[in-house]
Tab-separated table of C-alpha atoms in Angstrom:
chain	number	residue	atom	x	y	z
A	1	MET	CA	-41.625	-98.830	-49.565
A	2	LYS	CA	-38.541	-97.413	-47.672
A	3	ARG	CA	-38.697	-97.398	-44.010
A	4	ILE	CA	-39.105	-94.249	-42.432
A	5	ILE	CA	-35.996	-93.109	-39.907
A	6	ALA	CA	-36.463	-90.442	-37.677
A	7	VAL	CA	-34.986	-89.009	-34.523
A	8	ASN	CA	-36.987	-88.583	-31.483
A	9	SER	CA	-36.664	-84.860	-29.900
A	10	ASN	CA	-36.156	-86.454	-26.752
A	11	CYS	CA	-32.897	-86.846	-27.619
A	12	TYR	CA	-32.563	-83.242	-27.124
A	13	HIS	CA	-33.895	-83.191	-23.666
A	14	GLY	CA	-32.651	-80.560	-21.852
A	15	PHE	CA	-32.491	-78.244	-24.817
A	16	SER	CA	-34.745	-76.261	-27.150
A	17	ILE	CA	-37.027	-77.691	-29.821
A	18	GLU	CA	-35.312	-75.106	-32.357
A	19	GLU	CA	-31.681	-76.624	-31.316
A	20	ALA	CA	-33.142	-80.107	-32.084
A	21	ILE	CA	-34.241	-79.400	-35.392
A	22	GLU	CA	-30.960	-77.836	-36.266
A	23	GLY	CA	-29.148	-80.895	-35.012
A	24	MET	CA	-31.501	-83.451	-36.975
A	25	GLN	CA	-31.204	-81.337	-40.085
A	26	ALA	CA	-27.304	-81.415	-40.139
A	27	ALA	CA	-27.230	-84.992	-39.554
A	28	GLY	CA	-29.386	-85.361	-42.661
A	29	PHE	CA	-32.651	-86.659	-40.802
A	30	HIS	CA	-35.977	-85.562	-42.632
A	31	CYS	CA	-38.493	-86.816	-40.026
A	32	THR	CA	-38.806	-86.595	-36.099
A	33	GLU	CA	-41.024	-87.978	-33.477
A	34	LEU	CA	-41.807	-84.513	-31.412
A	35	THR	CA	-41.819	-84.856	-27.359
A	36	ALA	CA	-44.888	-83.680	-25.612
A	37	THR	CA	-44.267	-85.365	-22.214
A	38	LYS	CA	-45.594	-83.439	-19.285
A	39	GLY	CA	-42.737	-82.852	-16.727
A	40	TRP	CA	-40.007	-84.287	-18.555
A	41	THR	CA	-39.356	-82.939	-22.241
A	42	GLU	CA	-41.972	-80.486	-23.636
A	43	HIS	CA	-40.764	-79.657	-26.900
A	44	VAL	CA	-44.152	-78.737	-28.071
A	45	PHE	CA	-47.075	-78.861	-25.415
A	46	PRO	CA	-50.936	-78.032	-25.744
A	47	THR	CA	-50.668	-75.251	-23.337
A	48	MET	CA	-48.236	-73.592	-25.407
A	49	PRO	CA	-49.439	-70.271	-27.531
A	50	PHE	CA	-50.797	-70.922	-30.966
A	51	ARG	CA	-48.317	-68.801	-32.507
A	52	TYR	CA	-45.500	-70.709	-31.028
A	53	LEU	CA	-46.464	-74.007	-32.348
A	54	CYS	CA	-47.127	-72.584	-35.633
A	55	SER	CA	-43.175	-71.008	-35.675
A	56	VAL	CA	-42.267	-74.704	-34.860
A	57	GLN	CA	-44.494	-75.958	-37.669
A	58	ASP	CA	-42.720	-73.347	-40.034
A	59	LYS	CA	-38.987	-74.139	-38.631
A	60	LEU	CA	-39.810	-77.924	-39.399
A	61	GLU	CA	-40.792	-77.290	-43.040
A	62	ALA	CA	-38.175	-74.989	-43.774
A	63	ALA	CA	-35.707	-78.058	-42.433
A	64	ASN	CA	-37.662	-80.339	-44.596
A	65	ILE	CA	-38.507	-82.743	-41.549
A	66	ARG	CA	-41.815	-84.107	-41.225
A	67	PRO	CA	-43.006	-84.548	-37.774
A	68	PHE	CA	-44.796	-88.073	-38.286
A	69	ALA	CA	-45.117	-88.991	-34.873
A	70	MET	CA	-45.512	-87.613	-31.632
A	71	SER	CA	-44.501	-88.848	-27.966
A	72	GLY	CA	-47.549	-88.302	-25.863
A	73	HIS	CA	-46.306	-90.308	-22.789
A	74	THR	CA	-49.277	-90.097	-20.367
A	75	ASN	CA	-50.515	-92.607	-17.718
A	76	LEU	CA	-53.126	-94.153	-19.608
A	77	MET	CA	-54.792	-95.802	-16.665
A	78	ASP	CA	-54.888	-92.357	-14.607
A	79	THR	CA	-58.590	-91.341	-15.383
A	80	GLU	CA	-57.347	-87.963	-14.325
A	81	ARG	CA	-54.696	-87.969	-16.910
A	82	ILE	CA	-56.685	-89.003	-19.862
A	83	GLY	CA	-57.772	-85.296	-20.491
A	84	ASP	CA	-54.147	-84.503	-20.942
A	85	PHE	CA	-53.831	-87.347	-23.428
A	86	LEU	CA	-56.605	-86.300	-25.256
A	87	ALA	CA	-54.923	-82.701	-25.712
A	88	ASN	CA	-51.801	-84.605	-27.160
A	89	MET	CA	-53.695	-86.401	-29.356
A	90	ARG	CA	-55.376	-83.068	-30.566
A	91	LEU	CA	-51.790	-81.497	-30.938
A	92	ALA	CA	-50.475	-84.729	-32.909
A	93	ALA	CA	-53.428	-83.948	-35.449
A	94	PHE	CA	-52.290	-80.232	-35.457
A	95	PHE	CA	-48.609	-81.462	-36.414
A	96	GLY	CA	-50.123	-84.084	-39.066
A	97	ALA	CA	-48.652	-87.046	-37.034
A	98	ASP	CA	-49.628	-90.639	-38.445
A	99	PHE	CA	-48.590	-91.824	-34.561
A	100	ILE	CA	-48.874	-90.995	-31.084
A	101	VAL	CA	-46.787	-92.553	-28.745
A	102	SER	CA	-47.160	-93.610	-25.065
A	103	SER	CA	-46.391	-96.341	-22.413
A	104	ILE	CA	-49.588	-97.814	-20.620
A	105	GLY	CA	-48.383	-96.436	-17.142
A	106	GLU	CA	-48.776	-97.883	-13.671
A	107	ALA	CA	-51.580	-100.258	-14.184
A	108	HIS	CA	-53.159	-100.178	-10.807
A	109	LEU	CA	-56.570	-99.458	-9.547
A	110	LYS	CA	-57.411	-97.264	-6.820
A	111	ASP	CA	-57.180	-99.781	-4.384
A	112	GLN	CA	-53.687	-100.147	-5.435
A	113	ALA	CA	-54.538	-103.515	-6.781
A	114	VAL	CA	-52.969	-104.562	-9.640
A	115	ALA	CA	-55.034	-104.090	-12.991
A	116	SER	CA	-55.769	-107.279	-14.962
A	117	ASN	CA	-54.685	-107.135	-19.009
A	118	ALA	CA	-58.298	-106.815	-19.771
A	119	GLU	CA	-58.944	-103.794	-17.493
A	120	VAL	CA	-56.059	-102.012	-18.910
A	121	ALA	CA	-57.444	-102.943	-22.456
A	122	ARG	CA	-60.716	-101.751	-21.483
A	123	HIS	CA	-58.929	-98.278	-20.686
A	124	ILE	CA	-57.263	-98.066	-23.851
A	125	ARG	CA	-60.581	-99.168	-25.937
A	126	ASP	CA	-61.995	-95.829	-24.771
A	127	LEU	CA	-59.502	-93.765	-26.545
A	128	LEU	CA	-60.748	-95.481	-29.685
A	129	PRO	CA	-63.119	-92.849	-30.817
A	130	TYR	CA	-60.464	-90.013	-30.550
A	131	LEU	CA	-58.239	-91.923	-32.496
A	132	GLU	CA	-60.925	-92.195	-35.307
A	133	GLN	CA	-61.347	-88.648	-34.979
A	134	TYR	CA	-57.775	-87.530	-35.060
A	135	ASP	CA	-56.947	-90.064	-37.477
A	136	LEU	CA	-53.949	-91.644	-35.498
A	137	GLN	CA	-52.138	-95.176	-34.503
A	138	LEU	CA	-51.571	-95.351	-31.032
A	139	VAL	CA	-48.583	-97.226	-30.396
A	140	LEU	CA	-47.900	-98.721	-27.015
A	141	GLU	CA	-44.408	-98.786	-25.718
A	142	ASN	CA	-42.896	-101.389	-23.745
A	143	HIS	CA	-42.180	-100.096	-20.085
A	144	GLY	CA	-42.050	-100.199	-16.663
A	145	GLU	CA	-44.300	-102.803	-15.667
A	146	HIS	CA	-45.071	-103.741	-18.982
A	147	SER	CA	-41.429	-104.011	-20.293
A	148	THR	CA	-41.752	-106.605	-22.810
A	149	GLY	CA	-43.165	-106.698	-26.309
A	150	GLN	CA	-45.041	-109.891	-25.398
A	151	ALA	CA	-46.469	-108.438	-22.383
A	152	ILE	CA	-47.777	-105.527	-24.517
A	153	LYS	CA	-48.963	-107.889	-27.384
A	154	GLU	CA	-51.418	-109.242	-24.967
A	155	ILE	CA	-52.849	-105.905	-24.361
A	156	VAL	CA	-53.304	-105.031	-28.226
A	157	ASN	CA	-54.885	-108.253	-28.901
A	158	LEU	CA	-57.582	-107.570	-26.256
A	159	VAL	CA	-58.118	-104.168	-27.473
A	160	GLY	CA	-58.505	-105.587	-30.869
A	161	SER	CA	-58.306	-102.419	-33.275
A	162	GLU	CA	-55.932	-101.840	-36.160
A	163	ARG	CA	-55.570	-98.262	-34.317
A	164	VAL	CA	-53.499	-99.648	-31.496
A	165	ARG	CA	-50.297	-101.689	-32.002
A	166	ILE	CA	-46.915	-102.020	-30.203
A	167	ASN	CA	-44.039	-99.603	-30.376
A	168	PHE	CA	-40.738	-101.675	-29.608
A	169	ASP	CA	-38.230	-100.142	-27.558
A	170	THR	CA	-35.051	-102.135	-28.373
A	171	ALA	CA	-33.635	-101.328	-24.854
A	172	ASN	CA	-36.065	-101.004	-22.337
A	173	GLY	CA	-36.353	-104.919	-21.864
A	174	ILE	CA	-33.047	-105.278	-20.955
A	175	TYR	CA	-33.394	-101.677	-18.242
A	176	PHE	CA	-36.558	-102.837	-16.931
A	177	ALA	CA	-36.490	-106.915	-17.024
A	178	ASP	CA	-32.978	-107.766	-18.136
A	179	VAL	CA	-34.852	-109.374	-21.510
A	180	ASN	CA	-32.610	-109.968	-24.610
A	181	PRO	CA	-34.556	-107.820	-27.580
A	182	THR	CA	-33.571	-110.274	-29.957
A	183	LEU	CA	-35.403	-113.153	-28.057
A	184	ASP	CA	-38.747	-110.674	-27.407
A	185	LEU	CA	-39.115	-109.139	-30.802
A	186	PRO	CA	-40.053	-112.550	-32.566
A	187	ALA	CA	-42.696	-113.040	-30.276
A	188	CYS	CA	-44.609	-109.875	-31.116
A	189	VAL	CA	-43.432	-108.788	-34.113
A	190	ASP	CA	-46.425	-108.941	-36.082
A	191	LYS	CA	-48.067	-106.679	-33.773
A	192	VAL	CA	-45.091	-103.893	-33.759
A	193	ALA	CA	-45.970	-101.010	-35.924
A	194	TYR	CA	-43.365	-99.028	-34.814
A	195	LEU	CA	-40.068	-98.818	-33.056
A	196	HIS	CA	-37.748	-96.555	-30.886
A	197	VAL	CA	-34.301	-97.684	-31.656
A	198	LYS	CA	-32.182	-97.466	-28.708
A	199	ASP	CA	-29.109	-98.931	-27.806
A	200	LYS	CA	-27.790	-99.663	-24.298
A	201	ILE	CA	-24.599	-100.339	-22.293
A	202	GLY	CA	-25.143	-102.307	-18.822
A	203	GLY	CA	-27.569	-104.515	-17.418
A	204	LYS	CA	-31.014	-104.107	-15.576
A	205	GLY	CA	-31.486	-100.722	-13.914
A	206	GLU	CA	-28.250	-99.042	-15.702
A	207	TRP	CA	-29.427	-96.051	-16.999
A	208	ASN	CA	-27.018	-95.609	-20.206
A	209	PHE	CA	-28.270	-95.291	-23.403
A	210	PRO	CA	-25.569	-94.359	-26.107
A	211	ALA	CA	-25.290	-93.561	-29.748
A	212	LEU	CA	-26.568	-96.365	-31.963
A	213	GLY	CA	-23.565	-98.830	-32.311
A	214	LYS	CA	-21.978	-98.031	-28.879
A	215	GLY	CA	-23.569	-100.403	-27.152
A	216	SER	CA	-24.673	-104.061	-26.626
A	217	VAL	CA	-28.011	-104.124	-28.664
A	218	ASP	CA	-27.746	-106.534	-31.434
A	219	PHE	CA	-29.509	-104.200	-34.162
A	220	PRO	CA	-28.350	-106.496	-37.240
A	221	GLN	CA	-30.186	-109.605	-35.664
A	222	LEU	CA	-33.362	-107.228	-35.037
A	223	LEU	CA	-33.407	-105.920	-38.461
A	224	LYS	CA	-33.230	-109.641	-39.415
A	225	VAL	CA	-36.179	-110.309	-37.474
A	226	LEU	CA	-38.156	-107.689	-38.978
A	227	ASP	CA	-37.148	-108.555	-42.839
A	228	GLN	CA	-37.951	-112.041	-42.354
A	229	ALA	CA	-41.610	-110.650	-40.897
A	230	GLY	CA	-42.013	-108.112	-43.548
A	231	ASN	CA	-42.116	-105.564	-41.087
A	232	ASN	CA	-41.338	-102.167	-42.387
A	233	SER	CA	-42.185	-100.228	-39.326
A	234	PRO	CA	-40.809	-96.852	-38.725
A	235	PHE	CA	-37.595	-96.316	-36.541
A	236	SER	CA	-37.344	-93.343	-34.197
A	237	ILE	CA	-33.933	-92.971	-32.683
A	238	GLU	CA	-33.672	-92.297	-28.930
A	239	ILE	CA	-30.436	-91.526	-27.501
A	240	GLU	CA	-30.921	-90.981	-23.529
A	241	PHE	CA	-27.128	-90.991	-22.447
A	242	THR	CA	-26.440	-91.441	-18.809
A	243	LYS	CA	-28.328	-90.031	-16.007
A	244	ALA	CA	-26.069	-87.203	-15.916
A	245	GLY	CA	-27.004	-86.541	-19.477
A	246	PRO	CA	-24.990	-85.033	-22.421
A	247	LYS	CA	-22.369	-82.453	-21.053
A	248	ASP	CA	-23.291	-80.076	-24.244
A	249	LEU	CA	-25.351	-79.762	-27.239
A	250	ALA	CA	-22.523	-80.742	-29.314
A	251	GLU	CA	-22.491	-83.978	-27.500
A	252	VAL	CA	-26.279	-84.627	-28.524
A	253	ASN	CA	-25.363	-83.376	-32.015
A	254	GLN	CA	-22.567	-85.755	-32.283
A	255	ALA	CA	-24.796	-88.723	-31.220
A	256	VAL	CA	-27.419	-88.120	-33.411
A	257	ALA	CA	-24.928	-87.948	-36.284
A	258	ASP	CA	-22.891	-91.206	-35.223
A	259	SER	CA	-26.338	-92.995	-34.958
A	260	ALA	CA	-27.188	-91.841	-38.787
A	261	SER	CA	-23.406	-93.126	-39.766
A	262	TYR	CA	-24.386	-96.522	-37.830
A	263	LEU	CA	-27.649	-97.441	-39.495
A	264	LYS	CA	-26.397	-96.651	-42.709
A	265	SER	CA	-23.442	-98.888	-42.179
A	266	LEU	CA	-26.510	-101.405	-41.799
A	267	GLY	CA	-27.482	-100.355	-45.244
A	268	LEU	CA	-30.257	-98.294	-43.980
A	269	GLU	CA	-31.172	-95.066	-45.807
A	270	ILE	CA	-31.702	-91.992	-43.635
């Protein structure tokens, strides 16, 4: 089965979803991860008018781009935000997505004590009926306090459901914990169902995520790990530039096109 290779619409943070669709189409992509992250990138969002959301569907269909996943990042440990995540689940189902992506969030209880992995897993397990209802797979991203795939694997194992797996971000381990992804991925690859394919310049705490092939992430080695494990999980390209952001839309479109060329050079089909 051909590996799905998509563009995360978050690459177009600061630009419209219509501009993102045009850029993805021009670069030859046929799948996208739509971003519905409150207060950050709201390319689609549950509070948007129904007619507008339908117009986005129409534009995606006209561009032959399938919205197979949704980035619905919410702090899953904050009970007051669970309603937001459930709305994102419903929106993902509206677009026909198979995956919903989220990090766990800051795993603190009300008294600021750090929650145990068992407590985190219990919160996530409460979402299982909704994942069944909307026929979605929740993929948890290594991020923040849970910055490695190994850390997420421990929680996924405690949840104990095929509906919950790992979204392995290839650069977050470096950014948050100075962990090499080529060492982290082998330890969790059996629970990985999705990857944010992101490059990285610099070390821990340095916000610099260029087009694929422009940084230090060893993608050929990561591909080798996946191939040896028989893991054909989807790739969602994520380009976040520097803290200054891209200078204009043309720079984003070029980075997306360059990333496509790089993956093709590795023998992958877009």
